[in-house]
Short mmCIF file of C-alpha atoms and ligand atoms in Angstrom, two decimals:
data_model
loop_
_atom_site.label_atom_id
_atom_site.label_comp_id
_atom_site.label_asym_id
_atom_site.label_seq_id
_atom_site.Cartn_x
_atom_site.Cartn_y
_atom_site.Cartn_z
CA MET A 1 233.36 15.39 19.98
CA LYS A 2 229.75 16.06 19.37
CA THR A 3 227.42 13.12 18.86
CA GLU A 4 223.81 12.20 19.88
CA ALA A 5 222.33 9.98 22.39
CA ALA A 6 219.03 8.74 23.82
CA ILE A 7 218.68 9.97 27.37
CA LEU A 8 216.29 9.29 30.24
CA TRP A 9 215.86 12.47 32.17
CA GLU A 10 214.43 12.96 35.78
CA GLY A 11 210.68 13.13 35.51
CA GLU A 12 210.39 11.98 31.97
CA LYS A 13 209.09 8.64 30.93
CA GLN A 14 210.65 8.16 27.46
CA TRP A 15 213.86 8.42 25.64
CA SER A 16 214.94 11.85 24.54
CA VAL A 17 217.31 11.84 21.55
CA GLU A 18 219.55 14.95 21.50
CA GLU A 19 223.05 16.25 20.89
CA VAL A 20 225.65 15.38 23.61
CA GLU A 21 229.33 16.34 24.13
CA LEU A 22 231.60 13.11 24.41
CA ASP A 23 234.97 13.61 26.12
CA ASP A 24 238.08 11.89 25.00
CA PRO A 25 238.95 8.44 26.41
CA GLN A 26 240.77 8.87 29.88
CA PRO A 27 243.40 6.18 31.21
CA GLY A 28 242.48 2.77 30.56
CA GLU A 29 239.42 3.71 28.31
CA VAL A 30 238.74 3.43 24.60
CA ARG A 31 236.24 5.18 22.32
CA VAL A 32 234.15 2.76 20.36
CA LYS A 33 232.21 3.57 17.11
CA LEU A 34 229.13 1.39 17.68
CA ALA A 35 227.57 -0.66 14.82
CA SER A 36 224.21 -1.46 16.65
CA SER A 37 222.54 -1.69 20.03
CA GLY A 38 219.87 -4.37 20.80
CA LEU A 39 216.67 -3.08 22.63
CA CYS A 40 216.70 -5.21 25.77
CA HIS A 41 213.65 -5.07 28.16
CA SER A 42 215.89 -3.95 31.15
CA ASP A 43 216.23 -0.42 29.73
CA ASP A 44 212.48 -0.21 29.85
CA HIS A 45 212.51 -1.19 33.41
CA ALA A 46 214.71 1.97 34.06
CA VAL A 47 212.04 3.91 32.26
CA LYS A 48 209.12 2.40 34.34
CA GLY A 49 211.09 2.51 37.50
CA ASP A 50 211.25 -1.26 38.25
CA LEU A 51 215.15 -1.17 37.97
CA PRO A 52 216.76 1.45 40.28
CA THR A 53 218.58 3.69 37.95
CA ALA A 54 220.73 6.80 38.49
CA LEU A 55 219.54 9.63 36.24
CA PRO A 56 220.09 11.37 33.78
CA ILE A 57 221.34 8.34 31.96
CA ILE A 58 222.15 7.30 28.34
CA GLY A 59 220.36 4.06 27.64
CA GLY A 60 221.57 0.84 26.00
CA HIS A 61 223.73 -1.83 27.23
CA GLU A 62 223.87 -4.34 24.29
CA GLY A 63 226.27 -3.08 21.75
CA ALA A 64 229.23 -3.95 19.52
CA GLY A 65 231.74 -1.77 17.40
CA VAL A 66 234.98 -0.67 16.34
CA VAL A 67 237.62 0.81 18.69
CA GLU A 68 238.57 4.15 17.29
CA GLU A 69 240.78 5.60 19.80
CA VAL A 70 242.49 4.41 23.05
CA GLY A 71 243.48 6.30 25.98
CA PRO A 72 246.73 6.25 27.91
CA GLY A 73 247.58 2.92 29.56
CA VAL A 74 245.27 0.83 27.31
CA THR A 75 247.22 -2.40 26.82
CA ARG A 76 244.76 -5.07 25.38
CA LEU A 77 243.01 -3.12 22.58
CA GLN A 78 244.18 -1.03 19.57
CA PRO A 79 242.26 1.22 16.98
CA GLY A 80 240.56 -1.08 14.41
CA ASP A 81 239.67 -3.79 16.83
CA HIS A 82 236.29 -5.21 16.80
CA VAL A 83 234.70 -5.48 20.26
CA VAL A 84 231.53 -6.57 22.00
CA LEU A 85 230.60 -4.56 25.02
CA ALA A 86 229.88 -6.71 28.09
CA PHE A 87 227.23 -5.33 30.42
CA ILE A 88 229.14 -6.46 33.24
CA PRO A 89 232.80 -5.63 33.18
CA ALA A 90 235.59 -8.07 34.53
CA CYS A 91 238.50 -6.54 36.26
CA GLY A 92 240.22 -10.03 36.23
CA HIS A 93 241.84 -9.98 39.58
CA CYS A 94 239.06 -9.45 42.22
CA ARG A 95 238.07 -12.59 44.30
CA TRP A 96 235.24 -13.42 41.91
CA CYS A 97 237.15 -12.99 38.67
CA ALA A 98 240.14 -14.88 40.02
CA SER A 99 237.89 -17.87 40.97
CA GLY A 100 236.06 -18.01 37.59
CA GLU A 101 232.97 -16.15 38.49
CA SER A 102 233.59 -12.91 36.78
CA VAL A 103 229.99 -12.14 36.51
CA LEU A 104 230.06 -11.33 40.20
CA CYS A 105 233.12 -9.04 39.65
CA ASP A 106 233.46 -6.32 42.26
CA TYR A 107 232.88 -3.78 39.59
CA GLY A 108 229.23 -4.76 39.96
CA ALA A 109 229.17 -2.31 42.80
CA VAL A 110 229.66 0.66 40.45
CA ILE A 111 227.41 -0.63 37.55
CA MET A 112 224.07 0.78 38.90
CA GLY A 113 225.76 4.22 39.58
CA GLY A 114 226.37 4.57 35.81
CA LEU A 115 229.66 6.45 36.14
CA PRO A 116 233.22 5.40 34.90
CA ILE A 117 235.11 2.74 36.79
CA SER A 118 238.41 4.74 36.67
CA ASP A 119 237.43 8.18 38.22
CA GLY A 120 233.62 8.33 38.71
CA ARG A 121 233.37 11.60 36.46
CA PRO A 122 230.90 11.63 33.59
CA ARG A 123 232.31 11.37 30.06
CA THR A 124 229.08 12.65 28.27
CA HIS A 125 227.27 15.91 28.86
CA ALA A 126 223.97 17.51 27.76
CA ARG A 127 221.85 20.49 28.99
CA GLY A 128 224.90 21.43 31.15
CA GLU A 129 224.74 18.18 33.07
CA GLY A 130 226.93 14.92 33.25
CA LEU A 131 225.16 11.96 32.05
CA LYS A 132 225.40 8.42 33.55
CA ARG A 133 225.50 5.23 31.31
CA MET A 134 223.42 2.14 31.40
CA SER A 135 225.79 -0.73 32.57
CA LEU A 136 228.59 1.90 32.13
CA LEU A 137 228.12 1.49 28.39
CA GLY A 138 225.22 3.72 27.04
CA THR A 139 224.86 2.06 23.64
CA PHE A 140 222.01 4.22 22.56
CA SER A 141 224.54 6.44 20.88
CA PRO A 142 226.70 6.12 17.87
CA TYR A 143 229.91 6.54 19.96
CA THR A 144 230.80 5.71 23.48
CA VAL A 145 233.84 5.91 25.73
CA VAL A 146 234.09 2.82 27.95
CA HIS A 147 236.79 1.23 30.09
CA GLN A 148 238.68 -1.68 28.46
CA ASP A 149 237.59 -4.01 30.97
CA SER A 150 234.00 -3.81 29.52
CA CYS A 151 235.28 -4.63 26.14
CA VAL A 152 235.64 -8.29 24.57
CA LYS A 153 237.62 -8.38 21.37
CA ILE A 154 236.07 -10.66 18.78
CA ASP A 155 237.13 -11.99 15.28
CA GLU A 156 236.54 -9.61 12.37
CA ASP A 157 234.45 -12.04 10.31
CA ILE A 158 231.49 -11.87 12.60
CA PRO A 159 229.08 -9.34 11.64
CA LEU A 160 229.20 -6.45 14.11
CA GLU A 161 225.49 -5.59 14.18
CA LEU A 162 224.54 -9.28 15.14
CA ALA A 163 227.53 -9.54 17.58
CA SER A 164 225.92 -6.85 19.94
CA LEU A 165 223.19 -9.50 20.88
CA VAL A 166 225.61 -11.60 22.87
CA GLY A 167 226.47 -8.43 24.97
CA CYS A 168 223.37 -9.13 27.03
CA GLY A 169 220.24 -10.90 25.76
CA VAL A 170 221.78 -13.87 24.17
CA ALA A 171 224.59 -14.51 26.75
CA THR A 172 221.90 -14.13 29.48
CA GLY A 173 219.57 -16.43 27.94
CA PHE A 174 221.91 -19.21 26.61
CA GLY A 175 223.86 -19.08 29.94
CA ALA A 176 220.61 -19.34 31.93
CA ALA A 177 220.01 -22.77 30.27
CA VAL A 178 223.61 -24.05 30.01
CA ASN A 179 225.44 -22.55 32.97
CA ARG A 180 222.73 -21.67 35.52
CA ALA A 181 220.07 -24.41 34.92
CA GLN A 182 222.72 -26.81 33.59
CA VAL A 183 220.49 -28.25 31.19
CA GLY A 184 221.79 -31.69 30.02
CA PRO A 185 221.08 -34.21 27.32
CA GLY A 186 217.53 -35.64 27.32
CA ASP A 187 216.25 -33.00 29.88
CA THR A 188 212.79 -31.65 29.85
CA VAL A 189 213.07 -27.74 29.97
CA VAL A 190 210.29 -25.08 30.44
CA VAL A 191 211.14 -21.55 29.34
CA VAL A 192 208.69 -18.90 30.70
CA GLY A 193 208.57 -15.71 28.60
CA THR A 194 210.31 -16.27 25.12
CA GLY A 195 211.65 -12.55 24.23
CA GLY A 196 215.03 -11.99 23.28
CA VAL A 197 216.23 -13.50 26.54
CA GLY A 198 213.90 -16.53 26.77
CA SER A 199 214.33 -17.50 23.06
CA SER A 200 218.17 -17.56 23.75
CA ALA A 201 217.40 -19.82 26.52
CA VAL A 202 215.41 -22.05 24.30
CA GLN A 203 218.50 -22.21 21.97
CA GLY A 204 220.79 -22.90 24.76
CA ALA A 205 218.68 -25.72 25.95
CA ARG A 206 218.43 -27.21 22.32
CA ILE A 207 222.15 -26.99 21.99
CA ALA A 208 222.63 -28.55 25.30
CA GLY A 209 220.63 -31.55 24.18
CA ALA A 210 217.23 -31.08 25.85
CA GLN A 211 214.51 -33.45 24.59
CA ASN A 212 211.48 -31.46 25.39
CA ILE A 213 211.55 -27.55 25.30
CA ILE A 214 208.24 -26.10 26.26
CA ALA A 215 208.02 -22.28 25.42
CA VAL A 216 205.38 -20.39 27.55
CA ASP A 217 204.34 -16.96 26.32
CA PRO A 218 200.96 -15.43 25.93
CA ILE A 219 201.95 -13.74 22.61
CA VAL A 220 201.33 -16.21 19.64
CA PHE A 221 204.26 -14.43 17.60
CA ARG A 222 206.82 -15.08 20.41
CA ARG A 223 205.64 -18.68 20.77
CA GLU A 224 206.01 -19.19 16.87
CA GLN A 225 209.46 -17.77 16.99
CA ALA A 226 210.54 -19.82 19.96
CA GLU A 227 209.45 -22.87 17.89
CA VAL A 228 211.61 -21.75 14.91
CA LEU A 229 214.53 -21.48 17.44
CA GLY A 230 214.15 -24.93 19.10
CA ALA A 231 211.12 -25.26 21.24
CA THR A 232 209.28 -28.52 20.65
CA HIS A 233 206.04 -27.27 22.41
CA SER A 234 204.51 -23.89 23.12
CA VAL A 235 201.62 -22.81 25.34
CA ALA A 236 200.31 -19.48 26.51
CA SER A 237 200.72 -19.64 30.17
CA MET A 238 202.24 -21.58 33.05
CA GLU A 239 198.99 -22.84 34.15
CA GLU A 240 198.55 -24.49 30.60
CA ALA A 241 201.89 -25.83 30.77
CA ILE A 242 201.34 -27.79 33.98
CA PRO A 243 199.23 -30.51 32.29
CA LEU A 244 201.31 -30.64 29.23
CA VAL A 245 204.43 -31.17 31.07
CA ASN A 246 202.71 -33.72 33.29
CA ASP A 247 201.93 -35.75 30.17
CA LEU A 248 205.23 -35.34 28.49
CA THR A 249 207.27 -36.53 31.57
CA ARG A 250 204.63 -39.13 32.88
CA GLY A 251 204.15 -36.99 35.99
CA VAL A 252 207.77 -36.30 36.67
CA MET A 253 207.62 -32.64 35.61
CA ALA A 254 210.59 -30.56 34.13
CA ASP A 255 214.10 -31.07 34.97
CA LYS A 256 214.87 -27.37 34.55
CA THR A 257 212.56 -24.40 34.48
CA ILE A 258 213.65 -20.93 33.53
CA MET A 259 211.92 -17.76 34.17
CA THR A 260 212.52 -14.94 31.44
CA ALA A 261 209.17 -13.26 31.50
CA SER A 262 209.09 -9.41 31.14
CA LEU A 263 208.97 -8.73 34.86
CA MET A 264 208.82 -11.32 37.75
CA THR A 265 206.51 -10.99 40.57
CA GLY A 266 206.00 -12.89 43.73
CA ASP A 267 202.99 -14.89 42.58
CA MET A 268 204.90 -16.36 39.47
CA LEU A 269 207.17 -18.52 41.72
CA MET A 270 204.47 -21.02 42.69
CA PRO A 271 203.41 -22.24 39.19
CA LEU A 272 207.10 -22.23 38.14
CA MET A 273 207.87 -24.57 41.19
CA ALA A 274 204.80 -26.73 40.43
CA LEU A 275 206.33 -27.11 36.85
CA THR A 276 209.88 -28.20 38.34
CA ARG A 277 210.28 -31.76 39.28
CA LYS A 278 211.67 -33.15 42.56
CA GLY A 279 215.38 -32.47 42.76
CA GLY A 280 214.93 -30.03 39.73
CA ARG A 281 216.26 -26.61 39.28
CA ALA A 282 214.46 -23.29 38.53
CA CYS A 283 216.52 -20.32 37.34
CA LEU A 284 215.34 -16.97 37.80
CA THR A 285 216.46 -14.52 35.12
CA SER A 286 213.72 -11.87 34.87
CA VAL A 287 214.11 -8.40 36.61
CA ALA A 288 211.95 -7.86 39.58
CA ASN A 289 211.01 -4.74 41.42
CA PRO A 290 213.48 -4.39 44.45
CA ASN A 291 210.37 -3.52 46.64
CA ILE A 292 209.13 -7.25 46.21
CA THR A 293 210.33 -9.20 49.27
CA ASN A 294 207.75 -11.97 49.23
CA ALA A 295 207.23 -14.74 46.81
CA ASP A 296 204.59 -17.65 47.03
CA VAL A 297 206.03 -21.05 47.45
CA VAL A 298 204.99 -24.28 48.96
CA LEU A 299 207.91 -24.55 51.52
CA ILE A 300 207.48 -28.14 52.34
CA ASP A 301 207.58 -29.02 48.72
CA LEU A 302 210.82 -27.21 48.32
CA ILE A 303 212.39 -28.89 51.36
CA LEU A 304 211.17 -32.44 50.97
CA SER A 305 211.33 -32.50 47.15
CA GLN A 306 214.90 -31.04 47.20
CA LYS A 307 214.18 -28.45 44.62
CA GLU A 308 216.76 -25.84 43.81
CA ILE A 309 216.06 -22.11 43.02
CA VAL A 310 219.08 -20.30 41.45
CA GLY A 311 219.51 -16.68 40.40
CA ASN A 312 221.17 -15.55 37.02
CA VAL A 313 222.94 -12.43 35.92
CA PHE A 314 224.34 -12.36 32.44
CA GLY A 315 223.86 -16.14 32.07
CA GLY A 316 226.66 -16.83 34.75
CA CYS A 317 229.08 -15.98 31.72
CA ASN A 318 232.60 -15.01 31.93
CA PRO A 319 232.62 -12.41 29.06
CA HIS A 320 236.18 -13.12 27.81
CA ALA A 321 235.70 -16.97 27.60
CA ASP A 322 231.90 -17.35 26.92
CA LEU A 323 231.09 -14.48 24.42
CA PRO A 324 233.77 -15.83 21.88
CA ARG A 325 232.30 -19.24 22.23
CA LEU A 326 228.85 -18.13 21.58
CA LEU A 327 229.95 -16.35 18.37
CA ALA A 328 231.85 -19.42 17.36
CA LEU A 329 228.45 -21.32 17.76
CA TYR A 330 226.88 -18.57 15.59
CA ARG A 331 229.55 -19.04 12.88
CA SER A 332 229.00 -22.82 12.82
CA GLY A 333 225.27 -22.27 12.29
CA GLU A 334 223.99 -23.73 15.72
CA LEU A 335 223.40 -20.34 17.36
CA LYS A 336 220.74 -18.30 15.46
CA LEU A 337 221.19 -14.53 15.78
CA ALA A 338 219.79 -13.03 12.65
CA GLU A 339 216.61 -14.81 13.46
CA LEU A 340 216.28 -12.92 16.75
CA VAL A 341 216.22 -9.49 14.98
CA THR A 342 212.61 -8.67 13.71
CA LYS A 343 213.23 -4.93 12.88
CA THR A 344 215.86 -2.42 12.90
CA TYR A 345 215.43 1.30 13.99
CA SER A 346 217.38 4.41 13.59
CA LEU A 347 218.25 6.06 16.99
CA ASP A 348 215.45 8.49 16.54
CA GLN A 349 212.98 5.67 16.61
CA VAL A 350 214.12 4.25 19.92
CA ASN A 351 210.69 4.91 21.64
CA GLU A 352 208.94 3.31 18.54
CA GLY A 353 211.12 0.33 18.96
CA TYR A 354 210.25 -0.13 22.75
CA ASP A 355 206.48 0.32 21.77
CA ASP A 356 206.87 -2.51 19.34
CA LEU A 357 208.63 -4.61 22.02
CA LEU A 358 206.09 -4.05 24.62
CA ASP A 359 203.18 -4.69 22.21
CA GLY A 360 204.86 -8.17 21.27
CA ARG A 361 205.23 -7.16 17.60
CA ILE A 362 209.00 -7.88 17.57
CA MET A 363 211.48 -10.37 18.97
CA ARG A 364 214.59 -8.32 19.45
CA GLY A 365 214.55 -4.75 18.19
CA MET A 366 217.89 -3.39 17.14
CA ILE A 367 219.16 0.21 16.65
CA THR A 368 221.60 0.37 13.78
CA PHE A 369 224.14 3.33 13.25
N1 LIG B 401 219.37 -11.46 34.90
C1 LIG B 401 219.91 -10.79 33.78
O1 LIG B 401 221.15 -10.62 33.78
C2 LIG B 401 219.14 -10.23 32.95
C3 LIG B 401 219.64 -9.65 31.62
C4 LIG B 401 218.84 -9.21 30.54
C5 LIG B 401 217.50 -9.14 30.90
N2 LIG B 401 216.95 -9.50 31.96
C6 LIG B 401 215.49 -9.49 32.29
O2 LIG B 401 214.90 -10.60 31.44
C7 LIG B 401 213.58 -10.45 31.25
C8 LIG B 401 213.20 -10.73 29.81
O3 LIG B 401 213.96 -9.74 28.87
P1 LIG B 401 213.70 -9.68 27.32
O4 LIG B 401 214.51 -8.52 26.72
O5 LIG B 401 213.61 -10.91 26.84
O6 LIG B 401 212.15 -9.12 27.53
P2 LIG B 401 211.07 -9.30 26.43
O7 LIG B 401 209.98 -8.29 26.55
O8 LIG B 401 211.64 -9.44 24.92
O9 LIG B 401 210.36 -10.75 26.68
C9 LIG B 401 209.58 -11.03 27.70
C10 LIG B 401 208.57 -11.96 27.30
O10 LIG B 401 207.86 -12.57 28.59
C11 LIG B 401 206.52 -12.74 28.15
N3 LIG B 401 205.65 -12.83 29.40
C12 LIG B 401 205.25 -11.59 30.22
N4 LIG B 401 204.60 -12.08 31.21
C13 LIG B 401 204.51 -13.48 31.09
C14 LIG B 401 204.07 -14.52 31.96
N5 LIG B 401 203.25 -14.19 32.95
N6 LIG B 401 204.14 -15.83 31.38
C15 LIG B 401 204.75 -16.02 30.41
N7 LIG B 401 205.37 -15.20 29.58
C16 LIG B 401 205.34 -13.79 29.96
C17 LIG B 401 206.19 -11.44 27.19
O11 LIG B 401 205.01 -11.73 26.42
C18 LIG B 401 207.49 -11.54 26.44
O12 LIG B 401 207.40 -12.19 25.19
C19 LIG B 401 213.46 -8.98 31.49
O13 LIG B 401 212.89 -8.84 32.92
C20 LIG B 401 214.67 -8.35 31.50
O14 LIG B 401 214.84 -7.17 32.31
C21 LIG B 401 217.80 -10.07 32.95
ZN1 LIG B 402 219.94 -6.62 28.87
ZN1 LIG B 403 236.68 -8.68 39.10
#
């Protein structure tokens, strides 16, 4: 079928919205009619070259929609099912899936290549070329064909437009606090960078029972929004946060710190670890350029204070277990989703959406179809 998509071509530095040809679903795959796609910062890292990305590629990895057609051998889904697309698929039987760490699924090896799990052949074509898809999803298009292992079936009462947010940003931020940092009742938590991911970490920390949640962001609007979502304090920089956290904790410092700034660089680790108490845990979530192999840290402080640094991909979430649980928290009113979406855009306005994101005018932008 013919549809359209926002594509990043070799040598171009913005999304090009154009007509594409989409193939039928192959064995194990489904065609999804998307309701919306969130504008995650990671797609912009692909544009800027900070995230290694195979080109040409259809952007977008935060989507939800309705299954329209299923290919041969699809057993878990049927037309009409509502699904969230998980930006990391789960095969269900590799060593990692079998031991409850499906976020590390061996499918991870094919995600960056952007070509279908089943046969590695592109399903979408434009200008005579096969197109890759961001996280195997390519949600910057009204339609996509994806493997059933990328789909999580959800209840039909959940608004599909908002459900897309748990496909990346909300799960990544919430899980940063709850799964990876392991925030507990009474904790003091610092979240550095409160955009779509960081403000979801703020919500995760609130729901986990944190006492003090300090939002750090240079943009006033982002700090205000973080306070709406549960931050108890907010400051413009990690340097400003140090005396505040020192006062709040009588010199102990934060139990958990979470890095969700736009892009992480090596010099950002030192102030983050200064904010983290002895025996505390720092959770690194932001994308960092793969060429960065050094980070500043006082080694002896890390060693003798028994501080922990943990990584985070997709909030350590198991999509089939955790995404429906997040949507249940939305249903009960505890997890705010509508409040994250400042502005919606048409697909044609995707570059405008990213300009607004980078200028700090919006929290999460969303393309609606
Ligand atoms: N690990 C994962 O699985 C995963 C998943 C999704 C996104 N990410 C990454 O998480 C990061 C955040 O994504 P997002 O969509 O929320 O981005 P965003 O642009 O919405 O938010 C980033 C925020 O960081 C702030 N910021 C920038 N530099 C800062 C600094 N030095 N101190 C404090 N705040 C600072 C910005 O003002 C902005 O508000 C990005 O790097 C993104 O690629 C990682
Ligand atoms: Zn993302
Ligand atoms: Zn697996």
